């Protein structure tokens, strides 16, 4: 069955669907000298929410462009595109910039939003196919936004009204000693403590390092400019069976452990787990005992 036939089959099979919405391919011109637009992701808007999956493997990009493109820059571009779409999911234009486009919205449905996005991603983002067919390709990154969203849902379910007293869905305005103020993107906060929620579930050590550095910076900013003396960092950590190659996992662990050890010594309590439910339970326990 061709890819087009599979797409039509999914679009028409709505009897057992749970989630319905509109999907769009995300394309970008990675090399302005060539002017080529290639699919680099998929978005699915449903019920006022949006699910996004972006390219996180650049082996085929290297085959096309060689050393002309920097992998670190590409990874940051993918993260920036995803964050832009998540913050403004409704009424997105067809062109996000001169080099980033969205395809026409088409109806789609499925058991859940993530599975819908994954299926279309595998069909239309050919750059996401690994060049090494023997490699385990089950890895799927999880964004900071997605991890926060999942933890918030579990905390609201288990803590009820207590959760609403510490969950921050909008940036917190921190007043500085010089009477100025700054907005801080912190996930959990009350009068005594601050807590960051971080996804380390990326193949790229560069993205993981950036996420951890940003979280530690925000925590330090709050604890050093307020009466909050307790700080925690809840980190979703991949395990060996998450789908990375052995080399990828080793590089990931070297970067992550080095930073987490440093933060632990600086006074930040590190809470880590390989699943969102375990991470949420440990985070709840920390807040109930410490803060």
CSV table of N, CA, C and O in Angstrom, one decimal, residues 85-143:
chain,number,residue,atom,x,y,z
A,85,UNK,N,5.0,27.2,17.8
A,85,UNK,CA,3.7,26.6,17.5
A,85,UNK,C,2.9,26.3,18.8
A,85,UNK,O,1.7,26.6,18.9
A,86,UNK,N,3.6,25.8,19.8
A,86,UNK,CA,2.9,25.5,21.1
A,86,UNK,C,2.3,26.8,21.7
A,86,UNK,O,1.3,26.7,22.4
A,87,UNK,N,3.0,27.9,21.6
A,87,UNK,CA,2.6,29.1,22.3
A,87,UNK,C,1.5,29.8,21.5
A,87,UNK,O,0.7,30.6,22.0
A,88,UNK,N,1.4,29.5,20.2
A,88,UNK,CA,0.3,30.1,19.3
A,88,UNK,C,-0.3,29.1,18.4
A,88,UNK,O,-0.1,29.2,17.2
A,89,UNK,N,-1.0,28.1,19.0
A,89,UNK,CA,-1.5,27.1,18.1
A,89,UNK,C,-2.7,27.4,17.2
A,89,UNK,O,-2.9,26.8,16.2
A,90,UNK,N,-3.4,28.5,17.6
A,90,UNK,CA,-4.6,28.8,16.8
A,90,UNK,C,-4.3,29.8,15.7
A,90,UNK,O,-3.5,30.7,15.9
A,91,UNK,N,-5.0,29.6,14.6
A,91,UNK,CA,-4.9,30.6,13.4
A,91,UNK,C,-3.5,30.9,13.0
A,91,UNK,O,-3.1,32.0,12.8
A,92,UNK,N,-2.7,29.8,12.9
A,92,UNK,CA,-1.3,30.0,12.4
A,92,UNK,C,-1.3,30.3,10.9
A,92,UNK,O,-2.0,29.6,10.2
A,93,UNK,N,-0.5,31.2,10.5
A,93,UNK,CA,-0.4,31.5,9.1
A,93,UNK,C,0.3,30.3,8.3
A,93,UNK,O,1.0,29.5,8.9
A,94,UNK,N,0.2,30.3,7.0
A,94,UNK,CA,0.9,29.3,6.2
A,94,UNK,C,2.4,29.5,6.2
A,94,UNK,O,3.2,28.5,6.1
A,95,UNK,N,2.9,30.7,6.4
A,95,UNK,CA,4.3,31.0,6.5
A,95,UNK,C,4.6,31.6,7.8
A,95,UNK,O,4.2,32.7,8.2
A,96,UNK,N,5.4,30.9,8.6
A,96,UNK,CA,5.9,31.4,9.9
A,96,UNK,C,7.0,32.4,9.7
A,96,UNK,O,7.2,33.2,10.6
A,97,UNK,N,7.8,32.2,8.7
A,97,UNK,CA,8.9,33.1,8.3
A,97,UNK,C,9.2,32.8,6.9
A,97,UNK,O,8.5,32.0,6.2
A,98,UNK,N,10.2,33.4,6.3
A,98,UNK,CA,10.6,33.2,4.9
A,98,UNK,C,11.1,31.8,4.7
A,98,UNK,O,11.1,31.4,3.5
A,99,UNK,N,11.5,31.2,5.7
A,99,UNK,CA,12.1,29.8,5.6
A,99,UNK,C,11.3,28.7,6.3
A,99,UNK,O,11.8,27.6,6.3
A,100,UNK,N,10.2,29.0,6.9
A,100,UNK,CA,9.4,28.0,7.6
A,100,UNK,C,7.9,28.1,7.1
A,100,UNK,O,7.3,29.2,7.2
A,101,UNK,N,7.4,27.0,6.7
A,101,UNK,CA,6.0,27.0,6.2
A,101,UNK,C,5.2,25.9,6.8
A,101,UNK,O,5.8,24.9,7.3
A,102,UNK,N,3.9,26.1,6.8
A,102,UNK,CA,3.0,25.1,7.3
A,102,UNK,C,2.1,24.6,6.1
A,102,UNK,O,1.7,25.5,5.3
A,103,UNK,N,1.9,23.3,6.0
A,103,UNK,CA,1.0,22.8,4.9
A,103,UNK,C,-0.5,23.1,5.2
A,103,UNK,O,-0.8,23.6,6.3
A,104,UNK,N,-1.3,22.8,4.2
A,104,UNK,CA,-2.8,23.0,4.4
A,104,UNK,C,-3.3,22.1,5.5
A,104,UNK,O,-2.9,21.0,5.6
A,105,UNK,N,-4.2,22.6,6.4
A,105,UNK,CA,-4.7,21.8,7.5
A,105,UNK,C,-5.7,20.7,6.9
A,105,UNK,O,-6.5,21.1,6.0
A,106,UNK,N,-5.5,19.5,7.3
A,106,UNK,CA,-6.3,18.4,6.9
A,106,UNK,C,-6.9,17.6,8.0
A,106,UNK,O,-6.2,17.5,9.1
A,107,UNK,N,-8.1,17.1,7.9
A,107,UNK,CA,-8.7,16.4,9.0
A,107,UNK,C,-8.0,15.1,9.3
A,107,UNK,O,-7.5,14.4,8.4
A,108,UNK,N,-7.9,14.8,10.6
A,108,UNK,CA,-7.2,13.5,11.0
A,108,UNK,C,-7.9,13.1,12.4
A,108,UNK,O,-8.4,14.0,13.1
A,109,UNK,N,-7.8,11.8,12.7
A,109,UNK,CA,-8.3,11.3,14.0
A,109,UNK,C,-7.5,10.1,14.4
A,109,UNK,O,-6.9,9.5,13.6
A,110,UNK,N,-7.6,9.8,15.7
A,110,UNK,CA,-6.9,8.6,16.2
A,110,UNK,C,-7.2,8.4,17.6
A,110,UNK,O,-8.0,9.1,18.2
A,111,UNK,N,-6.5,7.4,18.2
A,111,UNK,CA,-6.7,7.0,19.6
A,111,UNK,C,-6.3,8.1,20.5
A,111,UNK,O,-6.9,8.4,21.5
A,112,UNK,N,-5.2,8.8,20.2
A,112,UNK,CA,-4.7,9.9,21.0
A,112,UNK,C,-3.8,10.8,20.1
A,112,UNK,O,-3.4,10.4,19.0
A,113,UNK,N,-3.6,12.0,20.5
A,113,UNK,CA,-2.9,13.0,19.7
A,113,UNK,C,-1.5,12.6,19.3
A,113,UNK,O,-1.0,12.8,18.2
A,114,UNK,N,-0.8,12.0,20.3
A,114,UNK,CA,0.6,11.6,20.0
A,114,UNK,C,0.7,10.5,18.9
A,114,UNK,O,1.6,10.6,18.1
A,115,UNK,N,-0.2,9.6,19.0
A,115,UNK,CA,-0.1,8.5,17.9
A,115,UNK,C,-0.5,9.1,16.6
A,115,UNK,O,0.1,8.6,15.5
A,116,UNK,N,-1.4,10.1,16.5
A,116,UNK,CA,-1.7,10.7,15.2
A,116,UNK,C,-0.5,11.4,14.6
A,116,UNK,O,-0.1,11.2,13.5
A,117,UNK,N,0.2,12.2,15.5
A,117,UNK,CA,1.4,12.9,15.0
A,117,UNK,C,2.5,11.9,14.6
A,117,UNK,O,3.1,12.1,13.6
A,118,UNK,N,2.7,10.9,15.4
A,118,UNK,CA,3.7,9.9,15.1
A,118,UNK,C,3.5,9.2,13.7
A,118,UNK,O,4.4,9.0,12.9
A,119,UNK,N,2.3,8.9,13.4
A,119,UNK,CA,2.0,8.2,12.2
A,119,UNK,C,2.2,9.1,11.0
A,119,UNK,O,2.8,8.7,10.0
A,120,UNK,N,1.7,10.3,11.1
A,120,UNK,CA,2.0,11.2,9.9
A,120,UNK,C,3.4,11.6,9.8
A,120,UNK,O,3.9,11.8,8.7
A,121,UNK,N,4.1,11.7,10.9
A,121,UNK,CA,5.5,12.1,10.9
A,121,UNK,C,6.3,11.0,10.2
A,121,UNK,O,7.1,11.3,9.3
A,122,UNK,N,6.0,9.7,10.4
A,122,UNK,CA,6.7,8.6,9.8
A,122,UNK,C,6.4,8.6,8.3
A,122,UNK,O,7.2,8.2,7.5
A,123,UNK,N,5.2,9.1,7.9
A,123,UNK,CA,4.9,9.1,6.5
A,123,UNK,C,5.5,10.3,5.7
A,123,UNK,O,5.9,10.1,4.5
A,124,UNK,N,5.5,11.5,6.3
A,124,UNK,CA,5.8,12.7,5.5
A,124,UNK,C,7.2,13.3,5.8
A,124,UNK,O,7.7,14.0,5.0
A,125,UNK,N,7.8,12.9,6.9
A,125,UNK,CA,9.1,13.4,7.2
A,125,UNK,C,10.2,12.4,6.9
A,125,UNK,O,10.6,11.6,7.8
A,126,UNK,N,10.5,12.3,5.6
A,126,UNK,CA,11.5,11.2,5.2
A,126,UNK,C,12.9,11.5,5.8
A,126,UNK,O,13.7,10.6,5.9
A,127,UNK,N,13.2,12.7,6.1
A,127,UNK,CA,14.5,13.0,6.7
A,127,UNK,C,14.6,12.4,8.1
A,127,UNK,O,15.8,12.3,8.6
A,128,UNK,N,13.5,12.0,8.7
A,128,UNK,CA,13.6,11.4,10.0
A,128,UNK,C,14.0,9.9,10.0
A,128,UNK,O,14.2,9.3,11.1
A,129,UNK,N,14.0,9.3,8.8
A,129,UNK,CA,14.4,7.9,8.8
A,129,UNK,C,15.9,7.7,9.0
A,129,UNK,O,16.7,8.4,8.3
A,130,UNK,N,16.4,6.9,9.9
A,130,UNK,CA,17.8,6.7,10.1
A,130,UNK,C,18.4,6.0,8.9
A,130,UNK,O,17.8,5.2,8.3
A,131,UNK,N,19.7,6.4,8.6
A,131,UNK,CA,20.4,5.8,7.5
A,131,UNK,C,20.8,4.4,7.9
A,131,UNK,O,21.0,3.5,7.0
A,132,UNK,N,21.0,4.1,9.2
A,132,UNK,CA,21.4,2.8,9.7
A,132,UNK,C,20.1,2.0,10.0
A,132,UNK,O,19.5,2.2,11.0
A,133,UNK,N,19.7,1.1,9.1
A,133,UNK,CA,18.4,0.4,9.3
A,133,UNK,C,18.4,-0.6,10.5
A,133,UNK,O,17.4,-1.0,11.0
A,134,UNK,N,19.6,-0.9,11.0
A,134,UNK,CA,19.7,-1.9,12.1
A,134,UNK,C,19.5,-1.2,13.4
A,134,UNK,O,19.4,-1.8,14.5
A,135,UNK,N,19.6,0.2,13.4
A,135,UNK,CA,19.5,0.9,14.7
A,135,UNK,C,18.1,0.9,15.2
A,135,UNK,O,17.1,1.0,14.5
A,136,UNK,N,18.0,0.8,16.6
A,136,UNK,CA,16.7,1.0,17.2
A,136,UNK,C,16.1,2.4,17.0
A,136,UNK,O,16.8,3.3,17.4
A,137,UNK,N,15.0,2.4,16.3
A,137,UNK,CA,14.4,3.7,16.0
A,137,UNK,C,13.2,4.0,16.8
A,137,UNK,O,12.3,4.7,16.3
A,138,UNK,N,13.1,3.5,18.0
A,138,UNK,CA,11.8,3.7,18.8
A,138,UNK,C,11.9,5.0,19.6
A,138,UNK,O,10.9,5.3,20.3
A,139,UNK,N,13.0,5.7,19.6
A,139,UNK,CA,13.2,6.8,20.5
A,139,UNK,C,12.3,7.9,20.0
A,139,UNK,O,12.2,8.2,18.8
A,140,UNK,N,11.6,8.6,20.9
A,140,UNK,CA,10.7,9.8,20.6
A,140,UNK,C,11.0,10.8,21.6
A,140,UNK,O,10.7,10.6,22.8
A,141,UNK,N,11.5,11.9,21.3
A,141,UNK,CA,11.9,13.0,22.3
A,141,UNK,C,10.6,13.5,22.9
A,141,UNK,O,9.5,13.4,22.4
A,142,UNK,N,10.7,14.0,24.1
A,142,UNK,CA,9.6,14.6,24.8
A,142,UNK,C,10.0,16.0,25.3
A,142,UNK,O,11.0,16.2,26.0
A,143,UNK,N,9.2,17.0,24.8
A,143,UNK,CA,9.6,18.4,25.0
A,143,UNK,C,9.3,18.8,26.5
A,143,UNK,O,8.6,18.1,27.2
